[in-house]
Coordinates of C-alpha atoms in Angstrom, one line a residue:
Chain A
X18 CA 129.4 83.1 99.9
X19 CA 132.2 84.0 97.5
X20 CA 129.3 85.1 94.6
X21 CA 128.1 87.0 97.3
X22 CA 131.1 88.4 98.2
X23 CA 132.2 89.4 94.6
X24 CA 128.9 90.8 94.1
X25 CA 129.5 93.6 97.2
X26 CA 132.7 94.5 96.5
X27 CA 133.2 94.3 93.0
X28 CA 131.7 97.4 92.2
X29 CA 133.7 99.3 94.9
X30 CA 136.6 98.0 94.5
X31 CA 136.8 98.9 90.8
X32 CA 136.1 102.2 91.4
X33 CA 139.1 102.2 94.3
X34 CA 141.0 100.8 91.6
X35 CA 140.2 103.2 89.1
X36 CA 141.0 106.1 91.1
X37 CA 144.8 104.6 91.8
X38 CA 145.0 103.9 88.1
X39 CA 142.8 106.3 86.3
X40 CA 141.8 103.1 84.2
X41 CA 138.7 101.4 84.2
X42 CA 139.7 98.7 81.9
X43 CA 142.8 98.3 84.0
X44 CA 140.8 98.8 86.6
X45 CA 138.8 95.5 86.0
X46 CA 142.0 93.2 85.5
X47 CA 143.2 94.3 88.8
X48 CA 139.9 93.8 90.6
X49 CA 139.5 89.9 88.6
X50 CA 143.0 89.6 90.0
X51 CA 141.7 90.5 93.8
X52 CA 139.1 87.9 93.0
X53 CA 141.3 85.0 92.0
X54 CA 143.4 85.6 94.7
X55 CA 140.4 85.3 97.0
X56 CA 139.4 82.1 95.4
X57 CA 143.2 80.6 96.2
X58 CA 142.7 81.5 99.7
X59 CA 139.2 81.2 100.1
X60 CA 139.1 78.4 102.9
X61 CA 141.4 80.4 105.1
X62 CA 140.0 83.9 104.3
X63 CA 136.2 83.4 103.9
X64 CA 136.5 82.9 108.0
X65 CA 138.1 85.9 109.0
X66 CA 135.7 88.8 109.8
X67 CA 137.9 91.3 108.4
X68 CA 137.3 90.5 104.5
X69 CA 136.5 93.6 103.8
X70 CA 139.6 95.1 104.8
X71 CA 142.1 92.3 103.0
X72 CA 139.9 93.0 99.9
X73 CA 140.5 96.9 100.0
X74 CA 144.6 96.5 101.0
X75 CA 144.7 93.7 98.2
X76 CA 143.6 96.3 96.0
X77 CA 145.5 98.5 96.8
X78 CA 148.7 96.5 96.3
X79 CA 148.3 95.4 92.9
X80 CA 147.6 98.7 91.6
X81 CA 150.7 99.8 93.0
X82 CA 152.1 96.5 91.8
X83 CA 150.4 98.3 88.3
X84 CA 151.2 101.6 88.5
X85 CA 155.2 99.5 89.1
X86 CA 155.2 97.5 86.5
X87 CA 153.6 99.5 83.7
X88 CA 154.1 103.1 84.5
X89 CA 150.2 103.7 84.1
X90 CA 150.5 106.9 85.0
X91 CA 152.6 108.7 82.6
X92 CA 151.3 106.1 79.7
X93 CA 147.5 106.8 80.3
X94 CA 148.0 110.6 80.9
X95 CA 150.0 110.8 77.5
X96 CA 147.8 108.5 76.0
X97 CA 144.1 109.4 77.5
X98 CA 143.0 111.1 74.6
X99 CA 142.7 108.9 72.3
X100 CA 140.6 105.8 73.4
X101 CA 139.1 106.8 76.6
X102 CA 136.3 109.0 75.1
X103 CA 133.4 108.6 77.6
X104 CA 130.4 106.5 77.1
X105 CA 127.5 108.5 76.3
X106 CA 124.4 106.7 75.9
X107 CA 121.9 108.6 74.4
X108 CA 121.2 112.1 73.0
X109 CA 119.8 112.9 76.6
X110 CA 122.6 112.1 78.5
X111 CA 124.6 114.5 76.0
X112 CA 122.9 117.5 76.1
X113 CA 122.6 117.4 80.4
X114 CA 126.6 116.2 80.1
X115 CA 127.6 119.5 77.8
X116 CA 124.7 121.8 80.5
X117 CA 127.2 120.5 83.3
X118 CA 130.6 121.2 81.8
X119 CA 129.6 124.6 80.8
X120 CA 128.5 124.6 84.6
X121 CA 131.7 123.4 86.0
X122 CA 133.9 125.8 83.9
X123 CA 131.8 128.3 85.5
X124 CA 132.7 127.3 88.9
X125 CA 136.1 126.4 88.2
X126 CA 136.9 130.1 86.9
X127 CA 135.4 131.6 90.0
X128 CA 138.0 129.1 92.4
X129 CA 140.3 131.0 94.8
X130 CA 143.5 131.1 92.4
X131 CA 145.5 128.8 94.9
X132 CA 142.5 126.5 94.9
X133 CA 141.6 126.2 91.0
X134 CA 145.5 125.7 90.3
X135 CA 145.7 122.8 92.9
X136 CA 142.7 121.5 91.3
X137 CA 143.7 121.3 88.1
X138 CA 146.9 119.8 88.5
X139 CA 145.4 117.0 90.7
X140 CA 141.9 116.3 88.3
X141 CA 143.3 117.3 84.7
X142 CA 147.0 116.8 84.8
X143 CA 146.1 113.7 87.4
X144 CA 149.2 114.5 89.6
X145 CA 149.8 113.1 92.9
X146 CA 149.3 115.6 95.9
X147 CA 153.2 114.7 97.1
X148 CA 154.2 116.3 93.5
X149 CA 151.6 118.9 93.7
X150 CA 153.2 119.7 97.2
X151 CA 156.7 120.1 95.9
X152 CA 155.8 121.9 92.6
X153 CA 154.1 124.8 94.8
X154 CA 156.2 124.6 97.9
X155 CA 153.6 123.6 100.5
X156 CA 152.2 120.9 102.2
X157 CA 150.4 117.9 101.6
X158 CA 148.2 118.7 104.3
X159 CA 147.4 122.1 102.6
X160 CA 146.9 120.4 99.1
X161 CA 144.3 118.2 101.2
X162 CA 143.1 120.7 102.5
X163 CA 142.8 123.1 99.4
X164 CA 140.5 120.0 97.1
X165 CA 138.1 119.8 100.1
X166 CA 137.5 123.9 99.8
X167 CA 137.0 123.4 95.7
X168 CA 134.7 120.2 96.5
X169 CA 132.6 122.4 99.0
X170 CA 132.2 125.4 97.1
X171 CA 131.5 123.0 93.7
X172 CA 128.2 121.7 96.1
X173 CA 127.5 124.9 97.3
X174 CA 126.9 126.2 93.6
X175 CA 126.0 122.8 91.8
X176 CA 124.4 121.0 94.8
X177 CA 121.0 120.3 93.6
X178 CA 121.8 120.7 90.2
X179 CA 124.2 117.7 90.8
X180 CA 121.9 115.9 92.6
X181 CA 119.6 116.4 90.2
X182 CA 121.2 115.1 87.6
X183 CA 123.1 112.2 89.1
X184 CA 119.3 110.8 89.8
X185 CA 117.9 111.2 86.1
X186 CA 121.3 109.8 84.7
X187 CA 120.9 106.7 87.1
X188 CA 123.9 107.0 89.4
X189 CA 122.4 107.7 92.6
X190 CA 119.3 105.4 94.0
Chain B
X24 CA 130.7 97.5 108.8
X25 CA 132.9 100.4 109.4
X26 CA 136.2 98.7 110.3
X27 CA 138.2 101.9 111.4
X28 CA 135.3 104.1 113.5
X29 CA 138.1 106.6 114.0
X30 CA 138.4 107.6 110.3
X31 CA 136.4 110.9 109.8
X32 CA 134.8 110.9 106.6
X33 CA 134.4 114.2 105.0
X34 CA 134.8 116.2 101.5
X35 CA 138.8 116.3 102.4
X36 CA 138.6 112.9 102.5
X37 CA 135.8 112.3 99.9
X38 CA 139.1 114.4 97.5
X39 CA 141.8 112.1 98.8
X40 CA 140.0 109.6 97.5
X41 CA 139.1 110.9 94.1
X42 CA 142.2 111.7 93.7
X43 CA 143.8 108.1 94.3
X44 CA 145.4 108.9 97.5
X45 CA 143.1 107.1 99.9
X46 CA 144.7 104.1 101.6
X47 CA 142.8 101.1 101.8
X48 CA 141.3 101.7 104.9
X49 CA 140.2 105.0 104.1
X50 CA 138.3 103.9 101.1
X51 CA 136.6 101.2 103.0
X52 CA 135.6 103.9 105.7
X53 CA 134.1 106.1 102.4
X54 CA 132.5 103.8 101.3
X55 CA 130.8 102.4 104.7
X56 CA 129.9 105.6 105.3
X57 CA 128.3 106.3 102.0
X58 CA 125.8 102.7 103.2
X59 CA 124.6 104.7 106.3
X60 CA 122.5 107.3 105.0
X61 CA 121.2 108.2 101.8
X62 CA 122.5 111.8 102.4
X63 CA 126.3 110.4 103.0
X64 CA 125.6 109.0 99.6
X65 CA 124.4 111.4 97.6
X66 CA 127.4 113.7 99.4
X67 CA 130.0 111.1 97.8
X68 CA 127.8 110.2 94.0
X69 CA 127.8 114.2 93.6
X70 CA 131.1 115.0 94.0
X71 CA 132.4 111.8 92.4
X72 CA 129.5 113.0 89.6
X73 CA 131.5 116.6 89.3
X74 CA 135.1 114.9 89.3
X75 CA 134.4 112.9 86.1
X76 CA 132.9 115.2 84.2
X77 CA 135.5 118.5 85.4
X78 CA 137.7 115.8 83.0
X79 CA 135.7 113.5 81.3
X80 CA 138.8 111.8 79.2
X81 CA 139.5 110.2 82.7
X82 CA 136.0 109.2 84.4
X83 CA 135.3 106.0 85.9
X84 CA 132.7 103.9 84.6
X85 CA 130.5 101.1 86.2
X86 CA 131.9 97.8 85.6
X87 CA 129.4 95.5 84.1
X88 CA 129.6 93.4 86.9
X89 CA 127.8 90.2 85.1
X90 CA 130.4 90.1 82.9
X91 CA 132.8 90.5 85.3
X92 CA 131.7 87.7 86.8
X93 CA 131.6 85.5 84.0
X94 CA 135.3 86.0 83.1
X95 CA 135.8 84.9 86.8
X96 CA 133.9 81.7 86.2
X97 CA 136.5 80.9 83.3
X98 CA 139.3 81.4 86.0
X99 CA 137.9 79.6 89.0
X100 CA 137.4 76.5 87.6
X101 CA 134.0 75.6 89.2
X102 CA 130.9 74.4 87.6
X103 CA 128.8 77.3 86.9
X104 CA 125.3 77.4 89.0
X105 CA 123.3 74.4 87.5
X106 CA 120.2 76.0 85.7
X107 CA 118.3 73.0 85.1
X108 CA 115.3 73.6 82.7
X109 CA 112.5 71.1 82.7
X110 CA 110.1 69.8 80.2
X111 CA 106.7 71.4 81.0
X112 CA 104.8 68.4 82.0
X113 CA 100.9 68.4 81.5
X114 CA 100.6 69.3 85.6
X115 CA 103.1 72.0 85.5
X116 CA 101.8 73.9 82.7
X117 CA 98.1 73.6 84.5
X118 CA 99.7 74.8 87.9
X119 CA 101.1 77.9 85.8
X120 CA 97.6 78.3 84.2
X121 CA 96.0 77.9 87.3
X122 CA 98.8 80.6 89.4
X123 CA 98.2 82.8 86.6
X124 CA 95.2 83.1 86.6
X125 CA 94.6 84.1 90.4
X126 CA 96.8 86.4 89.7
X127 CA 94.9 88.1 86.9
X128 CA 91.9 88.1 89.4
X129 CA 93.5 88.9 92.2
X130 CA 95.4 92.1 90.5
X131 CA 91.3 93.1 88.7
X132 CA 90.3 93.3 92.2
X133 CA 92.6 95.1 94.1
X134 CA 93.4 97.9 90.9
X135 CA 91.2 101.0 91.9
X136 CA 88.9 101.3 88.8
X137 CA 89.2 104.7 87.7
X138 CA 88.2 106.2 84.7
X139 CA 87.2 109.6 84.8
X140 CA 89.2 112.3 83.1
X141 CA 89.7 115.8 84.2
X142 CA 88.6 118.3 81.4
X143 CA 91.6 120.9 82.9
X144 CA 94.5 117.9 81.5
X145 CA 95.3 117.9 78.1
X146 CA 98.0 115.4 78.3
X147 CA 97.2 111.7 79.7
X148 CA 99.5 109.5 80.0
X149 CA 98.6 105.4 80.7
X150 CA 101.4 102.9 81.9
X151 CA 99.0 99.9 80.7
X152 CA 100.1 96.8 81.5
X153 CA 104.1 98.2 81.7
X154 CA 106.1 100.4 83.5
X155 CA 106.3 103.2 81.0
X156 CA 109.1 106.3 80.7
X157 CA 107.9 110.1 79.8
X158 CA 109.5 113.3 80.0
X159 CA 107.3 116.2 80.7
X160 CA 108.1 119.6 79.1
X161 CA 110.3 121.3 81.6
X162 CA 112.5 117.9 81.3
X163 CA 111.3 116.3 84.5
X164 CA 111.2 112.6 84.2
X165 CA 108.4 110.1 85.3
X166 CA 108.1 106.8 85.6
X167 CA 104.7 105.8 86.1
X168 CA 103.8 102.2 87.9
X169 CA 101.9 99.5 86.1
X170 CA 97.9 100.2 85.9
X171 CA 98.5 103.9 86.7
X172 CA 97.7 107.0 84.4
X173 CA 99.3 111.3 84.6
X174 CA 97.3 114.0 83.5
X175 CA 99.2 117.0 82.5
X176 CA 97.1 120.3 82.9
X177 CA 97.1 122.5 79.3
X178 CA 99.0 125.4 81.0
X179 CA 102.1 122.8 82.5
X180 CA 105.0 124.9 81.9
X181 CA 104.0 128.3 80.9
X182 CA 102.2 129.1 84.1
X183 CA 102.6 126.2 86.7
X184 CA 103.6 122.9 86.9
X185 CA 101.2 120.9 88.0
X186 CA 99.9 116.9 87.3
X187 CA 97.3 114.6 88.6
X188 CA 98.3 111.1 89.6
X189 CA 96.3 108.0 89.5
X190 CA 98.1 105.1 91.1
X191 CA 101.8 105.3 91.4
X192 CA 104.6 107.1 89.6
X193 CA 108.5 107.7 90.6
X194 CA 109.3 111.7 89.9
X195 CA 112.7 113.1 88.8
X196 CA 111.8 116.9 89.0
X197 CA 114.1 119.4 87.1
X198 CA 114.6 122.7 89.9
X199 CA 113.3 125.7 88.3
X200 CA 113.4 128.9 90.6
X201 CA 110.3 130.0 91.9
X202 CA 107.6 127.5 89.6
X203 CA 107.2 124.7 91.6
X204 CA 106.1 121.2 90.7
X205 CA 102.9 120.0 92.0
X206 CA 101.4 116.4 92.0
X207 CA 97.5 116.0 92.8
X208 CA 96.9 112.8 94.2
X209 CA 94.4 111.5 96.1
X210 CA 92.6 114.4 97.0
X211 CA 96.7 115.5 98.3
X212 CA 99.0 118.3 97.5
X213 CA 102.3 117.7 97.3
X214 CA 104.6 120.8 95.9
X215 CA 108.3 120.5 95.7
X216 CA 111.2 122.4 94.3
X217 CA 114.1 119.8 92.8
X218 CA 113.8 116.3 94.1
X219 CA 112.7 113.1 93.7
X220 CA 110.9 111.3 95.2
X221 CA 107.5 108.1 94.7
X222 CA 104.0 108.7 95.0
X223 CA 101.8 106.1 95.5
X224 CA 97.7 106.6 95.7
X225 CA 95.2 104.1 96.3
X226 CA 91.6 103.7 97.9
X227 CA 93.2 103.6 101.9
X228 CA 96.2 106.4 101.4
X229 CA 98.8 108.2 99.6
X230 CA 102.3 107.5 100.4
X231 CA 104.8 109.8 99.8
X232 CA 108.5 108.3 99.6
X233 CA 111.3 111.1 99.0
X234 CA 114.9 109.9 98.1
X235 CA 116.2 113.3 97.9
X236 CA 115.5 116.5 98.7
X237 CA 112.4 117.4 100.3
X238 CA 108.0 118.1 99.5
X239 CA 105.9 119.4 101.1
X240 CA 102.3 117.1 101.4
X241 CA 99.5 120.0 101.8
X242 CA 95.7 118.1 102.7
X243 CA 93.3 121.3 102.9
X244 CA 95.2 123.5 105.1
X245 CA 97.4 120.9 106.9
X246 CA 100.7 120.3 105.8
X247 CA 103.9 118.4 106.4
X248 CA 107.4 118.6 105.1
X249 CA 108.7 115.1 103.9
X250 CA 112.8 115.3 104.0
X251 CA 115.3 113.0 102.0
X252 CA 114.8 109.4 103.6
X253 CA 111.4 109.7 105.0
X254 CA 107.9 109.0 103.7
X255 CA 104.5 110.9 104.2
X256 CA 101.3 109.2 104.5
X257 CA 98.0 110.6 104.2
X258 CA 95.2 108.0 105.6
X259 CA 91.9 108.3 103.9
X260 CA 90.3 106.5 106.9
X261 CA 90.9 109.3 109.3
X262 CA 92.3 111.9 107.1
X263 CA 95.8 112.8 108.9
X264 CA 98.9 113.3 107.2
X265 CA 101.9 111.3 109.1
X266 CA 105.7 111.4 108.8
X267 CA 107.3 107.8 109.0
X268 CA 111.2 108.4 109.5
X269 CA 112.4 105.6 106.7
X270 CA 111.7 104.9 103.3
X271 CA 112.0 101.7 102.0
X272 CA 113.9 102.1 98.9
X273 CA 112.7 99.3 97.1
X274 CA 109.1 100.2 96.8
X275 CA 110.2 102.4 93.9
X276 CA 113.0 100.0 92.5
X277 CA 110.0 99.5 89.3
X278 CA 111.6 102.9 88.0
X279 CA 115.4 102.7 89.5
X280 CA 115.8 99.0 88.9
X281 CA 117.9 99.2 92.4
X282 CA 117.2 96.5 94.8
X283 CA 118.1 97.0 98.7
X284 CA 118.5 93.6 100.6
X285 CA 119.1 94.1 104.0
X286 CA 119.0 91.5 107.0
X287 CA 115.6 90.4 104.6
X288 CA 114.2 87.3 104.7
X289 CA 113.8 85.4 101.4
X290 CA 110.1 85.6 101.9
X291 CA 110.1 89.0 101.4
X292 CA 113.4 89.2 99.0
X293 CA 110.2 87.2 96.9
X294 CA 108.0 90.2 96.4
X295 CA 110.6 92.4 96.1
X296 CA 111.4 90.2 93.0
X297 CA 108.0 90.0 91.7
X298 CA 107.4 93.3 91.8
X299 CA 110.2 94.7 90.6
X300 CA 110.6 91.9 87.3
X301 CA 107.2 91.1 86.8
X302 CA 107.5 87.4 87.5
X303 CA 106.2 85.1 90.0
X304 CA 108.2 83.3 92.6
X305 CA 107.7 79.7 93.8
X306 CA 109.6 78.8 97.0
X307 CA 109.7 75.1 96.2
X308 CA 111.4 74.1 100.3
X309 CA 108.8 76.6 101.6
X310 CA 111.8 76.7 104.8
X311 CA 113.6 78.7 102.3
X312 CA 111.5 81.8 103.1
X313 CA 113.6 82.2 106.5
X314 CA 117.1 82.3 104.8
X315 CA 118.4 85.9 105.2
X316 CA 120.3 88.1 102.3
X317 CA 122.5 91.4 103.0
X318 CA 123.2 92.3 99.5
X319 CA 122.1 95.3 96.7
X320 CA 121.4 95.1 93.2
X321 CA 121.4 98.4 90.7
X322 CA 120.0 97.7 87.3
X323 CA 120.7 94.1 87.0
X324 CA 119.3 91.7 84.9
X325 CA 116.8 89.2 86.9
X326 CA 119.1 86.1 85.8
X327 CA 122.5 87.7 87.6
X328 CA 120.1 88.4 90.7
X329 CA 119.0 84.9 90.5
X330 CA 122.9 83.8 90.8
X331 CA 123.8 85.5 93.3
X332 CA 120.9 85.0 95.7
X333 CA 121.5 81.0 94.9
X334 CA 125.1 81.6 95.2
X335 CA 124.8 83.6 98.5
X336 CA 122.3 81.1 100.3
X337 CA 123.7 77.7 98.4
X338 CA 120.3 77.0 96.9
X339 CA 119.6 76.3 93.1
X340 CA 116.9 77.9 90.9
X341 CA 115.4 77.7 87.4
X342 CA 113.4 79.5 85.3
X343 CA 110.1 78.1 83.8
X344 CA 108.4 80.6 81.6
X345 CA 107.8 83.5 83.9
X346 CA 108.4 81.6 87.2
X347 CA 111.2 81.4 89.0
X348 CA 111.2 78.5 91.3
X349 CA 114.0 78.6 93.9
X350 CA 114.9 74.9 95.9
X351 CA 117.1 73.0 97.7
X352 CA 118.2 72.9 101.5
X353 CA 117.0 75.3 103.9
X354 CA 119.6 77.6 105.6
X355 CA 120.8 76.5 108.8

């Protein structure tokens, strides 16, 4: 039950993690944490139907407990650079991962102005959308709003490229 | 699964979550609603795909979960699943022998025995005895099935792009505007534009199982359209072309190494195994077959699939040269 558990979540909950703490290794200690925790409790939570949903919120909390205690944020933003170069397996992988960045430059450049700047500031400077919202004088709501519209048109000009390449680099499937 | 129904899940939402400003139960609502379709899905992998690489210093990488789970070990303080290796008695090794062997016979009789060769093809490619890995020249990928051989025609590129299958292969296809890819199989046309998708002839049929995108199965001048999800099947027997509205995922896990166990029976989780690592499975408690598993497996190695089905069910297994026997208590 609790291998079985671990074994559903782990993956998702890593990536939840890493999108609080822009992390992965970080990412991992918090989600091994999750898991411990689970194991204290495990004759009072492995009953309750809900798992799922103490697993996600328990998450959640000890990244913020994370982002706290370390100051992630400003640390790994400074820091990214250096040591988080992306893993790229093989000579394939490179040549379709330098095709899509000159792809998504592409796109990016032809963003509504509004829309690129809130998207950069969000994905590349890895700002929150509260800060985001005060910096430009609008509303969370609009910032929201504003990386759904750069998602959208992103599919509408990369869709099956994406698609396409997500399957032969093994992410989809 | 979904524990909040009244969360909508859309790219606003898919970008709040990106971003690391989805609350708990928003991220369990995205990623619920990425298990219910393989559309919702591919939705979330390709915008997740475009967010790591608009910034690649910051992208997240799959955990090795194995590992991962090792480390935990350390920290739980349990005794790690018993994998109890035998010494290979005199009986044992001639049950192998024996299991083997009705294998090998059973596999020479039900392989179509094919040999002739198309003078058109230039290229032929032969999976042998493994599942074998080839890029064609427009950088399409296929994985071709055990016992199953691709012809490439001379003029593949320059004028069309066109192959002949014998057996089964798995098909990446590269989109290129206006030269569509075409597989010949089984006497069956099947022409698509950027997708991929299984193809899997044989003396009864030939099944077509897309996973994205869409073909378009053409016999003579009959034709279907096969969308993302769904599989085509042309019958030999009475020579109709059908459309099936699932696709069971795992009949192609030989090329994705992604394993879908859903409300299955261990019986059937058993040729799924097989199958997919090339091994046989012995169900010692033959009871065992009726315990269900709701799990998933991408790209793991056979011995971390091995834990966690024993782990999940409270059953033991071992390994014994290519068999995997599984034992212990049946599931109440």
């Amino acid at each position: 039950m609790f291998g079985q558990l671990f074994h559903v979540y782990h993956v998702k909950l890593h990536r939840y993690a890493f999108t609080m703490l822009k992390d992965n290794d970080a990412a991992s200690d918090v989600v091994q944490s999750v898991f411990i925790k689970l194991w204290e409790k495990r004759d009072v939570l492995l009953m309750e139907e809900a798992i799922g949903s103490y697993l996600y919120k328990s998450t959640h909390n000890l990244c913020l407990n994370h982002i706290r205690n370390t100051k992630t944020r400003e640390h790994h933003t400074q820091y990214a650079a250096a040591d988080m170069t992306p893993v790229v397996n093989n000579t394939k992988d490179k040549v379709l991962t330098a095709e899509l960045s000159g792809r998504i430059q592409g796109v990016l450049e032809s963003l509504p102005t509004q829309c690129r700047i809130i998207f950069i500031k969000s994905r590349m400077e890895g700002k929150k959308y509260a800060e985001i919202a005060a910096e430009l004088e609008i509303s969370v709501k609009t910032v929201e709003a504003q990386i759904g519209k750069a998602l959208k048109i992103f599919r509408e000009k990369l869709g099956d490229y994406l698609v396409i390449m997500a399957i032969i680099t093994g992410i989809i499937l | 699964m979904n524990q909040h129904p009244e969360i909508q899940v859309d790219l606003s939402l898919i970008g709040r979550y990106l971003a690391g400003e989805a609350s708990p139960e928003e991220a369990f609502a995205v990623d619920a609603w990425r298990e219910l379709s393989a559309e919702s899905n591919v939705t979330f992998e390709t915008a997740a795909r475009l967010w790591d690489e608009a910034h690649p210093v910051t992208a997240w990488r799959p955990p090795d979960s194995a590992a991962e789970w090792q480390q935990l070990q350390g920290h739980l303080e349990i005794t790690p699943l018993p994998i109890r290796r035998t010494l290979f008695t005199p009986m044992r090794i001639a049950a192998t022998v024996l299991v083997l062997l009705g294998a090998a016979l059973l596999a020479w009789l039900l392989v179509p025995h094919k040999t002739a060769t198309t003078p058109a093809y230039s290229k032929v490619i032969s999976s042998g005895k493994a599942v074998l890995n080839d890029t064609l020249p427009d950088a399409s990928v296929v994985t071709l099935a055990k016992n199953s051989r691709l012809s490439v025609s001379h003029s593949f590129a320059a004028s069309s792009r066109e192959v002949l299958l014998q057996g089964e292969g798995y098909f990446s296809v590269k989109t290129q505007t206006g030269q569509p890819f075409t597989v010949l199989a089984g006497g069956v046309r099947i022409v698509v534009l950027g997708t991929a998708f299984n193809v899997k002839e044989d003396s009864a049929s030939v099944t077509v199982a897309v996973s994205s995108g869409a073909v378009k199965m053409y016999k003579d001048t009959a034709s279907i359209i096969v969308n993302a999800g769904k599989t085509g099947i042309y019958t030999i027997a009475d020579q109709k072309l059908r459309l099936l509205d699932t696709v069971n995922r795992n009949s192609y896990s030989y090329a994705t190494r992604s394993l879908y166990f859903y409300n299955m029976s261990l019986g059937e989780v058993k040729q799924e195994l097989e199958k997919a690592y090339n091994v046989h499975v012995v169900l010692e408690n033959p009871l065992l077959a009726q315990c269900r598993l709701n799990t998933q497996f991408e790209e793991q190695p056979l011995q971390y699939v091995l834990e966690v089905i024993a782990a999940s069910l409270g059953i033991q297994y071992r390994i014994e040269q290519n068999t995997v026997y599984f034992f212990g208590n049946e599931c109440s």
